[in-house]
XYZ file of C-alpha atoms in Angstrom:
457
model
C 8.848 10.861 22.192
C 6.956 10.945 18.889
C 6.294 14.332 17.333
C 2.805 15.341 16.312
C 2.254 15.733 12.583
C -0.151 18.592 13.335
C 2.504 20.401 15.363
C 5.101 19.813 12.663
C 2.811 21.273 9.995
C 2.027 24.269 12.199
C 5.740 24.832 12.847
C 6.508 24.593 9.124
C 3.810 27.129 8.271
C 5.093 29.385 11.065
C 8.613 29.144 9.665
C 7.331 30.080 6.228
C 5.439 32.994 7.782
C 8.568 34.184 9.616
C 10.590 34.107 6.400
C 7.839 35.856 4.431
C 7.196 38.528 7.076
C 10.937 39.085 7.532
C 11.375 39.695 3.816
C 8.342 41.993 3.766
C 9.596 43.831 6.855
C 13.054 44.253 5.319
C 11.472 45.668 2.173
C 9.288 48.071 4.180
C 12.296 49.131 6.244
C 14.274 49.872 3.092
C 11.384 51.846 1.611
C 10.851 53.832 4.838
C 14.580 54.534 5.169
C 14.767 55.751 1.586
C 11.713 57.973 2.036
C 13.058 59.485 5.269
C 16.367 60.269 3.607
C 14.519 61.783 0.650
C 12.419 63.841 3.051
C 15.568 65.153 4.776
C 17.051 66.081 1.414
C 13.856 67.859 0.437
C 13.966 69.911 3.667
C 17.630 70.762 3.060
C 17.002 71.675 -0.558
C 13.978 73.831 0.224
C 15.630 75.632 3.146
C 18.830 76.153 1.184
C 16.888 77.581 -1.754
C 15.080 80.105 0.455
C 18.290 81.277 2.106
C 20.248 81.374 -1.151
C 17.652 83.746 -2.575
C 18.489 86.177 0.231
C 22.250 85.591 0.501
C 22.881 86.227 -3.173
C 21.526 89.769 -2.681
C 23.546 90.578 0.448
C 26.802 92.196 -0.662
C 27.375 94.619 2.215
C 28.039 94.124 5.923
C 24.770 95.840 6.819
C 22.694 93.535 4.698
C 24.743 90.541 5.861
C 23.800 91.326 9.435
C 20.135 91.028 8.455
C 20.896 87.664 6.829
C 22.547 86.329 10.008
C 19.556 87.492 12.021
C 17.279 85.545 9.686
C 19.417 82.402 10.112
C 19.264 82.825 13.887
C 15.496 83.036 13.635
C 15.235 79.875 11.470
C 17.510 77.844 13.755
C 15.319 75.933 16.301
C 16.317 75.762 19.945
C 17.012 71.998 19.802
C 19.531 72.511 17.019
C 17.784 70.102 14.654
C 18.374 72.568 11.804
C 21.656 74.464 11.521
C 23.278 77.028 9.192
C 26.921 77.755 8.454
C 28.699 80.190 6.195
C 32.393 79.620 5.577
C 34.174 82.761 4.300
C 37.769 84.008 4.130
C 36.412 87.283 5.558
C 35.282 86.789 9.168
C 32.706 89.571 8.744
C 30.817 87.430 6.247
C 30.999 84.082 8.041
C 28.345 82.424 10.202
C 28.781 79.836 12.935
C 29.615 80.289 16.588
C 31.919 77.278 17.069
C 35.295 77.418 15.383
C 35.623 73.607 15.556
C 32.305 73.224 13.778
C 33.346 75.695 11.079
C 36.568 73.765 10.564
C 34.581 70.544 9.969
C 32.069 72.315 7.749
C 34.824 73.880 5.649
C 35.944 70.364 4.569
C 32.536 69.477 3.086
C 32.115 69.226 -0.649
C 29.275 70.830 -2.535
C 26.001 68.930 -2.515
C 24.652 66.439 0.009
C 26.950 65.021 2.655
C 27.145 64.043 6.316
C 29.278 65.446 9.098
C 29.751 64.443 12.721
C 30.065 67.584 14.799
C 31.813 67.725 18.155
C 29.467 66.890 21.031
C 26.920 64.985 18.911
C 26.339 61.210 18.820
C 24.854 61.110 15.354
C 26.024 62.799 12.148
C 24.059 65.627 10.583
C 22.969 65.460 6.971
C 24.161 68.579 5.112
C 23.687 70.435 1.839
C 26.457 72.848 0.772
C 26.379 75.472 -1.984
C 28.744 78.244 -3.038
C 27.516 81.853 -3.100
C 29.338 83.996 -5.628
C 31.064 87.230 -4.542
C 28.999 90.432 -4.517
C 30.212 93.977 -3.748
C 32.071 93.820 -0.389
C 31.294 90.103 0.209
C 33.718 87.499 -1.138
C 32.596 84.102 -2.428
C 31.364 82.025 0.515
C 30.229 78.419 1.158
C 26.667 78.190 2.516
C 25.813 74.954 4.378
C 22.471 73.792 5.765
C 22.480 70.858 8.195
C 19.635 68.767 9.614
C 19.832 66.363 12.565
C 19.281 62.666 11.787
C 18.234 61.620 15.320
C 14.449 62.112 14.777
C 14.524 60.061 11.601
C 16.610 57.313 13.209
C 14.201 57.298 16.126
C 11.342 56.824 13.667
C 13.163 53.881 12.072
C 13.869 52.361 15.473
C 10.223 52.678 16.511
C 9.164 51.124 13.212
C 11.498 48.118 13.723
C 10.189 47.516 17.246
C 6.557 47.735 16.098
C 7.265 45.497 13.120
C 8.978 42.867 15.309
C 6.056 42.886 17.749
C 3.557 42.529 14.926
C 5.685 39.759 13.396
C 5.733 37.747 16.620
C 2.006 38.242 17.130
C 1.243 37.289 13.519
C 3.431 34.171 13.718
C 1.737 33.089 16.933
C -1.705 33.587 15.415
C -0.655 31.752 12.251
C 0.709 28.830 14.286
C -2.569 28.511 16.163
C -4.646 28.799 12.989
C -2.409 26.349 11.123
C -2.557 23.861 13.968
C -6.338 24.064 13.902
C -6.463 23.776 10.112
C -3.992 20.878 10.133
C -6.083 19.129 12.751
C -9.172 19.579 10.585
C -7.304 18.532 7.441
C -5.943 15.371 9.083
C -9.348 14.161 10.233
C -9.648 11.812 7.211
C -6.309 10.297 8.212
C -7.562 9.763 11.753
C -10.664 8.137 10.323
C -8.462 5.841 8.254
C -6.535 4.923 11.379
C -9.762 4.176 13.221
C -10.990 1.977 10.366
C -7.643 0.174 10.189
C -7.798 -0.593 13.911
C -11.147 -2.304 13.424
C -9.731 -4.759 10.873
C -9.178 -8.129 12.538
C -9.179 -11.848 11.685
C -12.840 -11.852 12.677
C -13.563 -9.409 9.786
C -11.034 -10.360 7.092
C -13.040 -8.764 4.272
C -13.313 -5.316 5.877
C -11.523 -2.589 3.895
C -10.835 1.118 4.194
C -13.535 3.356 2.720
C -11.685 5.322 0.042
C -14.669 6.896 -1.745
C -14.898 9.986 0.474
C -11.164 10.515 0.974
C -9.145 13.424 -0.445
C -7.056 12.767 -3.524
C -3.853 12.782 -1.464
C -5.078 9.852 0.670
C -6.850 7.946 -2.087
C -3.667 6.182 -3.257
C -2.735 5.329 0.330
C -6.124 3.757 0.981
C -6.090 1.744 -2.261
C -2.513 0.595 -1.602
C -3.439 -0.464 1.924
C -6.543 -2.258 0.679
C -4.412 -3.985 -1.946
C -2.043 -5.149 0.770
C -5.017 -6.463 2.762
C -6.287 -8.302 -0.332
C -2.899 -9.951 -0.774
C -2.758 -10.866 2.896
C -6.255 -12.332 2.737
C -5.296 -14.290 -0.369
C -2.176 -15.587 1.375
C -4.223 -16.428 4.460
C -6.769 -18.281 2.327
C -3.990 -20.163 0.560
C -2.441 -21.008 3.912
C -5.748 -22.415 5.139
C -6.106 -24.432 1.947
C -2.491 -25.543 2.251
C -3.056 -26.755 5.799
C -6.120 -28.678 4.675
C -4.213 -30.160 1.736
C -1.287 -31.170 3.924
C -3.633 -32.794 6.389
C -5.347 -34.652 3.551
C -2.116 -35.849 1.963
C -0.689 -37.002 5.289
C -3.910 -38.574 6.474
C -4.017 -41.241 3.738
C -0.596 -42.853 4.424
C -1.071 -42.489 8.175
C -4.479 -44.137 7.968
C -2.961 -46.950 5.909
C -0.154 -47.400 8.427
C -2.509 -47.504 11.388
C -5.023 -49.788 9.665
C -2.426 -52.284 8.447
C -0.725 -52.354 11.831
C -4.008 -52.873 13.657
C -4.912 -55.732 11.316
C -1.507 -57.314 11.842
C -1.927 -57.096 15.616
C -5.516 -58.387 15.631
C -4.313 -61.996 15.825
C -1.058 -63.935 15.693
C 0.625 -63.703 12.280
C 3.271 -65.687 10.548
C 6.605 -64.331 9.498
C 5.500 -64.014 5.869
C 2.410 -61.991 6.769
C 4.419 -59.681 9.056
C 6.993 -59.091 6.337
C 4.224 -58.132 3.912
C 2.759 -55.738 6.479
C 6.150 -54.141 7.117
C 6.785 -53.852 3.393
C 3.457 -52.065 2.918
C 4.176 -49.779 5.884
C 7.583 -48.984 4.435
C 5.961 -47.833 1.186
C 3.646 -45.515 3.106
C 6.579 -44.191 5.139
C 8.481 -43.520 1.913
C 5.493 -41.559 0.685
C 5.435 -39.530 3.915
C 9.154 -38.879 3.624
C 8.737 -37.691 0.030
C 6.001 -35.266 1.059
C 8.077 -33.879 3.936
C 11.215 -33.561 1.772
C 9.276 -31.740 -0.941
C 7.755 -29.367 1.603
C 11.200 -28.628 3.079
C 12.539 -27.954 -0.432
C 9.692 -25.525 -1.134
C 10.291 -23.813 2.200
C 13.948 -23.197 1.228
C 12.840 -21.796 -2.112
C 10.335 -19.513 -0.375
C 13.157 -18.102 1.743
C 14.877 -16.964 -1.470
C 17.484 -19.713 -1.738
C 19.109 -19.586 -5.173
C 20.595 -22.372 -7.269
C 24.362 -22.719 -6.815
C 27.073 -24.428 -8.784
C 25.581 -23.426 -12.135
C 27.257 -25.100 -15.114
C 26.715 -24.280 -18.797
C 25.047 -27.429 -20.081
C 23.395 -28.581 -23.275
C 19.753 -28.670 -22.239
C 18.807 -31.527 -24.575
C 21.413 -33.830 -23.011
C 19.894 -33.437 -19.551
C 16.395 -33.941 -20.967
C 17.488 -37.205 -22.653
C 18.994 -38.508 -19.420
C 15.737 -37.792 -17.617
C 13.656 -39.493 -20.317
C 15.795 -42.642 -19.966
C 14.674 -42.850 -16.352
C 11.060 -43.240 -17.557
C 11.841 -45.777 -20.280
C 10.064 -48.727 -18.651
C 7.025 -46.684 -17.627
C 6.683 -45.310 -21.155
C 6.955 -48.795 -22.662
C 4.290 -50.174 -20.317
C 1.870 -47.363 -21.246
C 2.723 -47.372 -24.929
C 3.899 -43.746 -24.836
C 6.712 -42.112 -26.749
C 8.667 -38.923 -25.975
C 10.235 -36.742 -28.664
C 12.677 -33.878 -28.112
C 12.187 -31.117 -30.663
C 13.339 -27.564 -31.250
C 16.788 -26.160 -30.599
C 18.605 -29.273 -29.323
C 21.919 -27.374 -29.190
C 20.648 -24.750 -26.730
C 22.943 -24.187 -23.731
C 21.994 -22.670 -20.386
C 23.629 -22.367 -16.949
C 21.908 -24.750 -14.534
C 22.097 -26.834 -11.421
C 21.811 -30.203 -13.134
C 20.196 -32.017 -10.223
C 17.518 -29.348 -9.828
C 16.938 -29.209 -13.583
C 16.408 -32.970 -13.792
C 14.053 -32.815 -10.845
C 11.921 -30.193 -12.586
C 11.876 -32.119 -15.895
C 11.069 -35.336 -14.010
C 8.026 -33.695 -12.413
C 6.861 -32.318 -15.770
C 7.206 -35.741 -17.420
C 5.357 -37.406 -14.544
C 2.556 -34.875 -14.931
C 2.396 -35.412 -18.700
C 2.396 -39.216 -18.333
C -0.351 -39.020 -15.708
C -2.667 -37.027 -18.011
C -1.863 -38.697 -21.373
C -3.811 -41.521 -22.921
C -1.870 -44.669 -23.860
C -0.430 -44.935 -27.330
C 0.093 -41.196 -27.778
C 3.162 -38.974 -28.061
C 4.658 -36.523 -25.548
C 6.782 -33.691 -26.960
C 9.605 -31.869 -25.187
C 10.206 -28.615 -27.057
C 13.371 -26.598 -26.508
C 13.503 -23.031 -27.738
C 16.031 -20.281 -27.470
C 14.531 -17.029 -26.257
C 15.982 -13.577 -25.850
C 18.065 -14.000 -22.726
C 17.152 -17.606 -21.997
C 16.036 -21.103 -22.979
C 12.471 -22.403 -22.803
C 11.662 -26.023 -21.872
C 8.037 -27.008 -22.597
C 6.555 -30.512 -22.240
C 3.252 -30.969 -24.053
C 0.863 -33.886 -24.164
C -2.533 -34.548 -25.788
C -5.460 -34.762 -23.417
C -8.486 -33.029 -22.039
C -8.164 -29.231 -22.260
C -7.690 -27.255 -19.059
C -9.925 -24.253 -18.477
C -8.077 -20.918 -18.613
C -9.188 -20.130 -15.036
C -7.131 -23.082 -13.749
C -3.909 -22.371 -15.649
C -2.475 -19.673 -13.303
C -3.033 -21.980 -10.313
C -1.518 -25.167 -11.694
C 1.733 -24.371 -9.892
C 0.058 -23.858 -6.495
C 0.801 -26.479 -3.878
C -1.619 -29.394 -3.782
C -3.766 -27.746 -6.443
C -5.689 -30.094 -8.729
C -8.041 -29.172 -11.530
C -10.356 -31.897 -10.255
C -11.332 -30.599 -6.829
C -12.731 -33.960 -5.722
C -10.805 -35.468 -2.875
C -9.717 -39.018 -3.567
C -6.683 -41.178 -3.285
C -4.742 -40.830 -6.495
C -2.183 -43.412 -5.567
C 1.565 -43.245 -5.704
C 1.618 -43.030 -9.476
C -0.214 -39.727 -9.315
C 2.126 -38.083 -6.824
C 1.018 -35.894 -3.975
C 0.249 -32.520 -5.585
C 3.630 -30.791 -5.171
C 5.226 -31.645 -8.507
C 4.424 -28.460 -10.434
C 5.029 -26.343 -7.332
C 8.569 -27.783 -7.264
C 8.969 -26.953 -10.973
C 8.085 -23.324 -10.179
C 10.535 -23.311 -7.249
C 13.356 -24.668 -9.434
C 12.655 -22.042 -12.110
C 12.619 -19.302 -9.466
C 15.911 -20.516 -7.969
C 17.448 -20.154 -11.445
C 15.890 -16.708 -11.965
C 13.354 -18.011 -14.479
C 9.591 -18.388 -14.635
C 6.963 -21.022 -15.436
C 4.120 -21.080 -17.968
C 1.163 -23.240 -18.946
C -0.893 -23.222 -22.135
C -3.853 -25.446 -23.018
C -5.523 -25.273 -26.438
C -6.764 -27.533 -29.245
C -6.624 -30.674 -27.127
C -2.976 -30.168 -26.223
C -1.482 -28.922 -22.934
C 2.049 -27.507 -22.661
C 3.662 -26.827 -19.295
C 7.229 -25.648 -18.866
C 9.711 -23.128 -17.554
C 12.426 -20.757 -18.706
C 16.104 -20.724 -17.770
C 17.971 -17.418 -18.152
C 21.339 -17.442 -19.908
């Protein structure tokens, strides 16, 4: 069962309130306890001072009798205030219980506590010595006050404080739940808007203008994700259209040639020519399918394996040799420049495939009798391979998309023929670079276009 965010916030605020109120209650309890103790000491000090004023002037048995009568008068019936006089002379002592006097006699001067027989709580006491006078020897005068009323006050305070704490926490939980519900309304609105987004309304986005600052980043991040999804969806639609277009041409050729061959009886020579033409179209279909499967593996994150440290220029020369006859027919030359001793770890087969596609692209867009340059350059942490050719400049808006599948600067749909490939060459170059942990680049300026990739070392 999922927990409500509103309830969680209310519970968290309630927990904070419990901790805060508990600390405040503990502080109030300590203050009240200290004040009650101080009040008891004040009562003891005041009462002791009044009696000491009289006792210090009572040096005879007759006067002492008046002092005991005064102490009897000041002692309340509930025994909450008591007096004792401990003296070596029984005539000048005060206290009816011998056991009590024995406990009182052990008290030191000043404030103390003593638990008397028959009582559950100790009494707080204040003892002072009265100097000898005439017939009276030096005696110890003790005033005691019961602590039960003060403890009862503390107990009542704790109960009231606990009740108020529970009530306050309950009220705070309810208020916090209401405030959290109000505060989360923008989030609920975002959820409602997100639920309305569908393929039928691909451009709909969350309205972030009126959102709180805390949700503004969330809305912009979500909208950014939707933009990327829409871009991917658009690319997928274009990819499907491009695939259909690329496959339609060879399939149409296959069907048309076969229908012509079947229209009337043909000789062996004519049938062989038809089959030869069909085989070329089937090879083209196979190449498209193989390239698409290769790109699919790269999209799944497949990395190049079996990397071998290789002199980059050697692999470039071997690839150029493969185009020797094509270059001669077109009157083109290829020069390798830059750092020809650069070494990089590579999958040789994949590297040659990428360079082959770059050379094919350069040959396709270079006028006869010109020069293609392969420039090798050592970079910090890698080696750059760039193939440049003279030709019509490419607008800067097209450069980032040159490596998209089936993307052509000329948007017109026409049959480019086998010599022009099928629009996946530069996409494969990007896949090879990615499988090696590198990246691709394209620059077009001053009538010269350079396209290449980097290999990390």
